[in-house]
Tab-separated table of C-alpha atoms in Angstrom:
chain	number	residue	atom	x	y	z
A	17	MET	CA	-23.104	-16.409	18.855
A	18	VAL	CA	-22.236	-17.474	15.310
A	19	ASN	CA	-23.385	-14.979	12.622
A	20	GLY	CA	-24.378	-16.803	9.463
A	21	ALA	CA	-23.646	-13.984	7.037
A	22	ASP	CA	-20.216	-13.288	8.503
A	23	THR	CA	-19.389	-16.978	8.559
A	24	ALA	CA	-20.410	-17.424	4.917
A	25	TRP	CA	-18.208	-14.506	3.839
A	26	ILE	CA	-15.132	-15.710	5.740
A	27	LEU	CA	-15.631	-19.241	4.407
A	28	THR	CA	-15.530	-17.694	0.940
A	29	SER	CA	-12.563	-15.484	1.792
A	30	THR	CA	-10.618	-18.453	3.163
A	31	ALA	CA	-11.069	-20.295	-0.132
A	32	LEU	CA	-10.051	-17.173	-2.067
A	33	VAL	CA	-6.815	-16.740	-0.101
A	34	LEU	CA	-5.829	-20.369	-0.608
A	35	PHE	CA	-6.678	-19.853	-4.272
A	36	MET	CA	-4.067	-17.096	-4.283
A	37	THR	CA	-1.338	-19.630	-3.488
A	38	LEU	CA	-2.764	-22.647	-5.222
A	39	PRO	CA	-2.923	-22.093	-8.137
A	40	GLY	CA	-2.425	-18.306	-8.414
A	41	LEU	CA	1.042	-17.640	-7.041
A	42	ALA	CA	2.233	-21.053	-8.224
A	43	LEU	CA	1.406	-20.232	-11.856
A	44	PHE	CA	2.639	-16.629	-11.547
A	45	TYR	CA	6.069	-17.831	-10.430
A	46	ALA	CA	6.145	-20.862	-12.708
A	47	GLY	CA	5.735	-18.737	-15.798
A	48	LEU	CA	8.634	-16.506	-14.776
A	49	VAL	CA	11.275	-19.294	-14.636
A	50	ARG	CA	12.868	-21.393	-17.353
A	51	THR	CA	11.148	-24.496	-18.714
A	52	ARG	CA	13.535	-26.781	-16.850
A	53	ASN	CA	12.460	-25.415	-13.478
A	54	ILE	CA	8.718	-24.986	-13.777
A	55	LEU	CA	7.858	-28.115	-11.808
A	56	SER	CA	10.246	-27.276	-9.002
A	57	VAL	CA	8.366	-23.993	-8.389
A	58	LEU	CA	5.009	-25.792	-8.443
A	59	MET	CA	6.333	-28.483	-6.120
A	60	GLN	CA	7.625	-25.872	-3.671
A	61	SER	CA	4.259	-24.116	-3.628
A	62	VAL	CA	2.144	-27.233	-3.014
A	63	SER	CA	4.581	-28.680	-0.467
A	64	ILE	CA	4.716	-25.432	1.479
A	65	ALA	CA	0.923	-25.343	1.567
A	66	ALA	CA	0.756	-28.849	3.004
A	67	LEU	CA	3.635	-28.442	5.445
A	68	ARG	CA	2.517	-25.063	6.810
A	69	SER	CA	-1.049	-26.334	7.302
A	70	LEU	CA	0.071	-29.045	9.705
A	71	LEU	CA	2.597	-26.768	11.424
A	72	TRP	CA	-0.121	-24.166	11.929
A	73	LEU	CA	-2.316	-26.805	13.589
A	74	ARG	CA	0.504	-28.155	15.731
A	75	ALA	CA	2.075	-24.927	16.982
A	76	GLY	CA	1.788	-21.900	14.704
A	77	TYR	CA	-1.724	-20.832	15.601
A	78	THR	CA	-1.202	-21.001	19.352
A	79	LEU	CA	2.068	-19.068	19.131
A	80	ALA	CA	0.310	-16.373	17.095
A	81	PHE	CA	-3.117	-16.063	18.730
A	82	ALA	CA	-3.262	-17.787	22.093
A	83	GLU	CA	-3.029	-15.664	25.218
A	84	GLY	CA	0.600	-15.219	26.188
A	85	SER	CA	3.227	-12.498	26.551
A	86	PRO	CA	3.525	-9.334	24.469
A	87	TRP	CA	6.153	-11.174	22.388
A	88	VAL	CA	4.620	-14.576	21.622
A	89	GLY	CA	1.427	-16.519	22.319
A	90	GLY	CA	1.186	-19.330	24.807
A	91	LEU	CA	0.871	-23.067	24.124
A	92	GLY	CA	-2.748	-23.414	25.255
A	93	LYS	CA	-4.205	-23.919	21.756
A	94	MET	CA	-1.825	-26.483	20.316
A	95	MET	CA	-3.817	-28.790	18.020
A	96	LEU	CA	-6.741	-26.435	18.784
A	97	ALA	CA	-6.965	-27.786	22.310
A	98	GLY	CA	-10.019	-26.405	24.124
A	99	VAL	CA	-11.633	-24.999	20.976
A	100	THR	CA	-15.110	-26.417	20.668
A	101	ARG	CA	-17.115	-26.784	17.445
A	102	GLY	CA	-19.376	-23.821	18.137
A	103	GLN	CA	-16.880	-21.557	19.899
A	104	VAL	CA	-16.836	-18.032	18.477
A	105	PHE	CA	-13.573	-16.162	18.062
A	106	ASP	CA	-13.482	-13.168	20.408
A	107	GLY	CA	-14.924	-9.960	18.965
A	108	THR	CA	-16.369	-11.651	15.870
A	109	GLY	CA	-19.409	-13.631	14.769
A	110	ILE	CA	-17.436	-16.494	13.208
A	111	PRO	CA	-16.391	-19.834	14.683
A	112	GLU	CA	-12.834	-19.960	15.949
A	113	SER	CA	-12.236	-23.002	13.745
A	114	LEU	CA	-12.957	-20.766	10.735
A	115	PHE	CA	-10.711	-17.986	12.035
A	116	PHE	CA	-7.982	-20.628	12.434
A	117	MET	CA	-8.494	-21.683	8.787
A	118	PHE	CA	-8.543	-18.116	7.509
A	119	GLN	CA	-5.291	-17.289	9.277
A	120	MET	CA	-3.768	-20.582	8.113
A	121	THR	CA	-4.087	-19.396	4.511
A	122	PHE	CA	-2.029	-16.312	5.408
A	123	ALA	CA	0.570	-18.548	7.035
A	124	ILE	CA	0.680	-20.516	3.787
A	125	ILE	CA	1.034	-17.694	1.285
A	126	THR	CA	3.707	-15.753	3.207
A	127	PRO	CA	6.568	-18.284	2.724
A	128	ALA	CA	5.206	-19.109	-0.723
A	129	LEU	CA	5.973	-15.521	-1.642
A	130	ILE	CA	9.596	-16.031	-0.529
A	131	VAL	CA	9.941	-18.807	-3.138
A	132	GLY	CA	10.415	-16.085	-5.762
A	133	ALA	CA	13.792	-15.175	-4.267
A	134	PHE	CA	15.482	-18.550	-4.596
A	135	VAL	CA	14.025	-20.239	-7.660
A	136	GLU	CA	16.195	-22.394	-9.957
A	137	ARG	CA	19.051	-23.009	-7.503
A	138	ILE	CA	17.935	-24.168	-4.030
A	139	LYS	CA	17.686	-27.651	-2.568
A	140	PHE	CA	14.147	-28.877	-1.996
A	141	SER	CA	15.055	-30.131	1.473
A	142	ALA	CA	16.364	-26.642	2.300
A	143	VAL	CA	13.036	-25.089	1.318
A	144	LEU	CA	11.094	-27.372	3.679
A	145	LEU	CA	13.459	-26.903	6.629
A	146	PHE	CA	13.644	-23.128	6.185
A	147	CYS	CA	9.850	-22.806	6.000
A	148	THR	CA	9.407	-24.924	9.145
A	149	LEU	CA	11.793	-22.883	11.260
A	150	TRP	CA	10.643	-19.587	9.778
A	151	LEU	CA	7.024	-20.176	10.690
A	152	LEU	CA	7.864	-20.865	14.313
A	153	LEU	CA	10.536	-18.213	14.812
A	154	VAL	CA	9.483	-15.331	12.558
A	155	TYR	CA	5.937	-15.511	11.200
A	156	ALA	CA	4.086	-16.669	14.321
A	157	PRO	CA	5.768	-14.180	16.708
A	158	VAL	CA	5.285	-11.231	14.332
A	159	THR	CA	1.659	-12.190	13.815
A	160	HIS	CA	1.221	-12.174	17.580
A	161	TRP	CA	2.889	-8.773	17.849
A	162	VAL	CA	0.437	-7.197	15.415
A	163	TRP	CA	-2.812	-9.189	15.529
A	164	GLY	CA	-2.604	-11.527	18.495
A	165	GLY	CA	-2.560	-9.064	21.386
A	166	GLY	CA	1.165	-8.363	21.238
A	167	TRP	CA	3.161	-5.242	21.769
A	168	LEU	CA	2.870	-3.659	18.287
A	169	GLY	CA	-0.900	-3.976	18.300
A	170	SER	CA	-1.019	-2.443	21.790
A	171	MET	CA	1.162	0.392	20.539
A	172	GLY	CA	-1.479	1.145	17.882
A	173	VAL	CA	0.075	-0.217	14.697
A	174	LYS	CA	-2.474	-0.357	11.877
A	175	ASP	CA	-2.046	-3.343	9.605
A	176	PHE	CA	-5.409	-4.399	8.270
A	177	ALA	CA	-4.463	-7.409	6.163
A	178	GLY	CA	-0.711	-8.027	6.369
A	179	GLY	CA	1.532	-5.228	5.111
A	180	ILE	CA	3.850	-5.932	8.025
A	181	VAL	CA	2.854	-9.461	8.935
A	182	VAL	CA	2.960	-10.847	5.415
A	183	HIS	CA	4.718	-8.549	2.976
A	184	VAL	CA	7.496	-6.975	5.034
A	185	THR	CA	8.459	-10.342	6.562
A	186	ALA	CA	8.402	-12.097	3.202
A	187	GLY	CA	10.373	-9.354	1.478
A	188	VAL	CA	13.104	-9.209	4.126
A	189	ALA	CA	13.449	-13.012	4.279
A	190	ALA	CA	13.630	-13.036	0.501
A	191	ILE	CA	16.503	-10.567	0.315
A	192	VAL	CA	18.370	-12.482	3.041
A	193	LEU	CA	18.019	-15.739	1.178
A	194	ALA	CA	18.935	-14.184	-2.184
A	195	VAL	CA	22.160	-12.771	-0.793
A	196	MET	CA	23.195	-15.851	1.238
A	197	LEU	CA	22.270	-18.290	-1.512
A	198	GLY	CA	24.050	-16.355	-4.222
A	199	ALA	CA	22.951	-15.458	-7.735
A	200	ARG	CA	21.888	-17.805	-10.467
A	201	THR	CA	24.596	-18.822	-12.893
A	202	GLY	CA	24.865	-16.063	-15.526
A	203	PHE	CA	23.173	-13.368	-13.458
A	204	PRO	CA	22.609	-10.583	-14.387
A	205	SER	CA	23.732	-10.523	-18.027
A	206	HIS	CA	22.745	-14.030	-19.127
A	207	VAL	CA	19.506	-14.756	-17.285
A	208	GLN	CA	16.851	-16.027	-19.681
A	209	PRO	CA	13.496	-14.199	-19.898
A	210	PRO	CA	10.282	-15.741	-18.512
A	211	HIS	CA	9.397	-18.847	-20.483
A	212	ALA	CA	5.611	-18.272	-20.401
A	213	PRO	CA	4.393	-14.679	-19.962
A	214	TRP	CA	0.810	-15.853	-20.577
A	215	MET	CA	1.120	-18.099	-17.515
A	216	VAL	CA	2.401	-15.196	-15.472
A	217	MET	CA	-0.676	-13.166	-16.471
A	218	VAL	CA	-3.072	-16.039	-15.595
A	219	GLY	CA	-1.444	-16.447	-12.190
A	220	ALA	CA	-1.489	-12.718	-11.520
A	221	SER	CA	-5.177	-12.592	-12.459
A	222	MET	CA	-5.900	-15.340	-9.923
A	223	LEU	CA	-3.971	-13.368	-7.349
A	224	TRP	CA	-6.004	-10.231	-8.138
A	225	VAL	CA	-9.287	-12.086	-7.596
A	226	GLY	CA	-8.032	-13.985	-4.542
A	227	TRP	CA	-6.764	-10.786	-2.975
A	228	PHE	CA	-10.374	-9.723	-2.331
A	229	GLY	CA	-10.524	-12.534	0.211
A	230	PHE	CA	-7.145	-11.494	1.588
A	231	ASN	CA	-8.143	-7.856	2.210
A	232	ALA	CA	-11.924	-7.757	2.415
A	233	GLY	CA	-11.934	-10.996	4.396
A	234	SER	CA	-9.729	-9.375	7.037
A	235	ALA	CA	-12.773	-7.365	8.146
A	236	LEU	CA	-13.931	-10.694	9.645
A	237	SER	CA	-17.487	-9.687	8.875
A	238	ALA	CA	-19.771	-9.135	5.876
A	239	GLY	CA	-20.210	-5.396	6.325
A	240	ALA	CA	-19.179	-1.931	5.231
A	241	ASP	CA	-15.500	-2.402	6.079
A	242	ALA	CA	-15.323	-5.466	3.829
A	243	GLY	CA	-17.049	-3.607	1.012
A	244	MET	CA	-14.681	-0.641	1.152
A	245	ALA	CA	-11.639	-2.895	1.523
A	246	MET	CA	-12.629	-4.689	-1.674
A	247	LEU	CA	-13.189	-1.426	-3.510
A	248	VAL	CA	-9.864	0.164	-2.592
A	249	THR	CA	-8.000	-3.088	-3.300
A	250	HIS	CA	-9.295	-3.106	-6.830
A	251	VAL	CA	-8.607	0.604	-7.369
A	252	SER	CA	-5.012	0.268	-6.159
A	253	ALA	CA	-4.338	-2.784	-8.325
A	254	ALA	CA	-5.767	-1.127	-11.424
A	255	THR	CA	-3.830	2.090	-10.798
A	256	ALA	CA	-0.469	0.410	-10.261
A	257	THR	CA	-0.999	-1.705	-13.386
A	258	LEU	CA	-1.413	1.412	-15.475
A	259	VAL	CA	1.523	3.136	-13.757
A	260	TRP	CA	3.814	0.221	-14.631
A	261	ILE	CA	2.552	0.158	-18.237
A	262	GLY	CA	3.147	3.885	-18.526
A	263	ILE	CA	6.694	3.750	-17.148
A	264	GLU	CA	7.710	0.936	-19.531
A	265	TRP	CA	6.035	2.633	-22.475
A	266	VAL	CA	7.981	5.841	-21.893
A	267	ARG	CA	11.233	4.123	-20.978
A	268	PHE	CA	11.353	1.331	-23.567
A	269	GLY	CA	8.734	2.250	-26.137
A	270	LYS	CA	6.830	-0.999	-25.571
A	271	PRO	CA	4.895	-1.954	-22.398
A	272	SER	CA	5.292	-5.624	-21.484
A	273	LEU	CA	2.637	-8.020	-20.208
A	274	VAL	CA	4.947	-9.271	-17.438
A	275	GLY	CA	5.591	-5.665	-16.382
A	276	ALA	CA	1.893	-4.830	-16.358
A	277	VAL	CA	0.955	-7.682	-14.033
A	278	THR	CA	3.973	-7.043	-11.830
A	279	GLY	CA	2.482	-3.613	-11.372
A	280	THR	CA	-0.809	-5.274	-10.426
A	281	ILE	CA	0.877	-7.245	-7.631
A	282	ALA	CA	2.702	-4.117	-6.456
A	283	GLY	CA	-0.612	-2.277	-6.152
A	284	LEU	CA	-2.192	-5.179	-4.288
A	285	ALA	CA	0.731	-5.433	-1.846
A	286	THR	CA	0.773	-1.696	-1.197
A	287	ILE	CA	-2.970	-1.378	-0.393
A	288	THR	CA	-2.990	-4.476	1.854
A	289	PRO	CA	-2.183	-2.805	5.215
A	290	ALA	CA	-4.390	0.211	4.454
A	291	SER	CA	-7.334	-1.521	2.881
A	292	GLY	CA	-9.685	-1.476	5.859
A	293	PHE	CA	-8.759	2.065	6.938
A	294	VAL	CA	-8.816	4.199	3.782
A	295	GLY	CA	-11.297	5.323	1.143
A	296	PRO	CA	-11.128	5.519	-2.655
A	297	ILE	CA	-8.622	8.376	-2.566
A	298	GLY	CA	-6.412	6.189	-0.402
A	299	GLY	CA	-6.734	3.292	-2.845
A	300	LEU	CA	-5.755	5.519	-5.781
A	301	THR	CA	-2.812	6.987	-3.845
A	302	CYS	CA	-1.535	3.595	-2.762
A	303	GLY	CA	-1.729	2.394	-6.365
A	304	LEU	CA	0.248	5.376	-7.646
A	305	ALA	CA	2.860	5.129	-4.904
A	306	GLY	CA	3.165	1.365	-5.148
A	307	GLY	CA	3.546	1.434	-8.905
A	308	PHE	CA	6.286	4.061	-8.937
A	309	ILE	CA	8.187	3.084	-5.818
A	310	CYS	CA	8.147	-0.682	-6.440
A	311	TYR	CA	9.322	-0.136	-10.036
A	312	LEU	CA	12.277	1.920	-8.752
A	313	ALA	CA	12.982	-0.731	-6.118
A	314	VAL	CA	13.192	-3.455	-8.792
A	315	ASP	CA	15.741	-1.380	-10.675
A	316	VAL	CA	17.804	-0.634	-7.592
A	317	ILE	CA	17.911	-4.179	-6.205
A	318	ARG	CA	18.377	-5.997	-9.492
A	319	ASN	CA	20.477	-3.595	-11.588
A	320	ARG	CA	22.355	-1.429	-9.115
A	321	MET	CA	22.816	-3.651	-6.063
A	322	ARG	CA	23.139	-6.754	-8.324
A	323	ILE	CA	21.158	-8.937	-5.916
A	324	ASP	CA	19.423	-11.879	-7.584
A	325	ASP	CA	16.111	-11.677	-5.808
A	326	SER	CA	14.955	-13.599	-8.836
A	327	LEU	CA	11.268	-12.708	-9.012
A	328	ASP	CA	11.451	-9.342	-7.162
A	329	VAL	CA	9.941	-10.375	-3.865
A	330	MET	CA	11.595	-7.643	-1.813
A	331	ALA	CA	11.020	-4.920	-4.396
A	332	VAL	CA	7.326	-5.707	-4.919
A	333	HIS	CA	6.125	-7.246	-1.658
A	334	GLY	CA	8.580	-5.931	0.930
A	335	VAL	CA	8.753	-2.376	-0.410
A	336	GLY	CA	5.064	-2.359	-1.351
A	337	GLY	CA	3.968	-3.586	2.052
A	338	ALA	CA	6.173	-1.077	3.865
A	339	THR	CA	5.029	1.754	1.633
A	340	GLY	CA	1.349	0.987	2.247
A	341	THR	CA	1.920	0.628	5.986
A	342	LEU	CA	3.448	4.087	6.199
A	343	LEU	CA	0.842	5.666	3.908
A	344	THR	CA	-1.937	4.330	6.161
A	345	ALA	CA	-1.088	7.009	8.708
A	346	VAL	CA	-1.502	9.705	6.088
A	347	LEU	CA	-4.525	8.345	4.239
A	348	MET	CA	-6.840	7.017	6.949
A	349	GLY	CA	-8.070	10.454	7.951
A	350	ALA	CA	-11.847	10.990	7.726
A	351	GLY	CA	-11.278	13.978	5.449
A	352	LEU	CA	-9.887	11.607	2.822
A	353	GLY	CA	-12.685	9.110	3.181
A	354	GLY	CA	-10.937	6.905	5.711
A	355	VAL	CA	-12.102	5.643	9.087
A	356	GLY	CA	-10.352	8.462	10.925
A	357	LEU	CA	-7.426	8.482	13.296
A	358	ASP	CA	-7.803	7.213	16.864
A	359	GLU	CA	-8.735	9.840	19.420
A	360	GLY	CA	-5.687	11.797	20.548
A	361	THR	CA	-3.608	10.601	17.613
A	362	SER	CA	-2.135	12.829	14.921
A	363	VAL	CA	-0.892	11.900	11.475
A	364	GLY	CA	2.659	12.410	12.710
A	365	SER	CA	2.344	10.260	15.785
A	366	GLN	CA	0.581	7.489	13.844
A	367	PHE	CA	3.340	7.645	11.201
A	368	VAL	CA	5.962	7.138	13.914
A	369	VAL	CA	4.073	4.094	15.170
A	370	GLN	CA	3.761	2.690	11.665
A	371	PHE	CA	7.472	3.282	10.961
A	372	THR	CA	8.384	1.564	14.250
A	373	GLY	CA	6.329	-1.472	13.282
A	374	VAL	CA	8.009	-1.730	9.868
A	375	ALA	CA	11.554	-1.117	11.131
A	376	VAL	CA	11.465	-3.427	14.146
A	377	THR	CA	9.800	-6.210	12.125
A	378	ALA	CA	12.356	-5.868	9.305
A	379	ILE	CA	15.326	-5.945	11.692
A	380	TYR	CA	14.005	-8.912	13.661
A	381	CYS	CA	13.102	-10.822	10.496
A	382	ALA	CA	16.524	-10.183	8.967
A	383	ILE	CA	18.480	-11.344	12.035
A	384	VAL	CA	16.411	-14.475	12.619
A	385	SER	CA	16.282	-15.346	8.918
A	386	ILE	CA	20.088	-15.137	8.704
A	387	ILE	CA	20.382	-17.535	11.645
A	388	ILE	CA	17.867	-19.950	10.099
A	389	VAL	CA	19.680	-19.939	6.752
A	390	MET	CA	22.940	-20.730	8.571
A	391	VAL	CA	21.252	-23.642	10.366
A	392	VAL	CA	19.805	-24.931	7.098
A	393	LYS	CA	23.150	-24.645	5.359
A	394	ALA	CA	24.822	-26.640	8.102
A	395	THR	CA	22.210	-29.423	8.024
A	396	THR	CA	20.587	-30.064	4.655
A	397	GLY	CA	22.818	-27.773	2.659
A	398	LEU	CA	21.424	-24.805	0.766
A	399	ARG	CA	22.283	-24.772	-2.910
A	400	VAL	CA	22.187	-27.470	-5.552
A	401	SER	CA	25.379	-28.363	-7.432
A	402	ALA	CA	26.416	-26.506	-10.583
A	403	ASP	CA	25.542	-29.597	-12.642
A	404	GLU	CA	22.081	-29.833	-11.098
A	405	GLU	CA	21.460	-26.142	-11.690
A	406	ARG	CA	22.513	-26.547	-15.334
A	407	GLU	CA	20.256	-29.622	-15.770
A	408	GLY	CA	17.323	-27.890	-14.101
A	409	LEU	CA	15.623	-28.677	-10.811
A	410	ASP	CA	12.695	-30.461	-12.397
A	411	LEU	CA	14.824	-33.423	-13.330
A	412	ALA	CA	17.572	-33.038	-10.745
A	413	SER	CA	15.286	-32.758	-7.736
A	414	HIS	CA	11.991	-34.317	-8.820
A	415	GLY	CA	12.713	-36.651	-11.748
A	416	GLU	CA	10.105	-35.073	-14.002
A	417	THR	CA	9.854	-32.479	-16.732
A	418	GLY	CA	7.200	-29.852	-17.267
A	419	TYR	CA	6.957	-30.345	-21.003
A	420	ASN	CA	7.162	-33.874	-22.416
A	421	THR	CA	7.486	-33.935	-26.197
């Protein structure tokens, strides 16, 4: 039977998660690039949202959530076949059509996160083809493994809102694309700073607000779990923001706005898998860990490994999501204000399960993403020409400019 309160909350959460991508993530990324590439980032975000929506209806949802094997869902719910208007999703009080929509917004934002790895140098056609294949071959199967009745969920992996499903997959795909695509011209010594830090902050603020739908909405009900998930999400984001400010203040003498809101996103990504399982102490701990560890990861990937993951997708989302997934095993105990471990499960055994989920997903995502990139390169091509990169993708790919004077 449909529960009105639960349905109202998930309707709101669905809108909040879409708000994270459009306009939140779009503006966050657009402010980080040069003026000649702002429209290309916005175009990628809106196009991914439209494309993934139809792919989710056609095949993504059924591969993720229909009854099937431990590895992938069956084809019984293509185009929502057999799902009636009033049908309730199993174990909830919300219509399955609404659950479909809520999960669609997750399927939209995950590849939108990957955009940050390849800005300013990729073909638009390559973006669309990569996102199509990646949904079917990576995102939908991994979603089934964790949330759709697959083998990782059966093993006992705890991923409340997407530390593995969203952030680990996006981070690994991002690093694969960054390496195979190659660095931007002039990286790392002559890359221009973000053209609009104010825009980055506005986008990050929208992400912060929208993330309440992402995490608290994953309770799939308007109850105590949603309330605590919202609380710890906010605590983690606030903590990681201050951690990033503090590190920059000590290291450089001046904390930056872009650094502060990057810390915000790191805190949000880190708490995501733990949000429904931990209490306030867990939120604070995830924020501290996410702020420090993601900051170090940015330095390692960008400055030591010299990989042009342009907007730090792997360092912030991949590392943050993995960190939060592993910390869930430690922080979900009832003594720390969490929901408690499953009967017969110790912190150590749960940690092994969490680590297995992160490692297997990362390896699978890396291998399949490499294959997809090779297919894209052989069909549409991957990178724009040097002249187009110099001109900027706004004009070269879309015939427009972001700032007409």
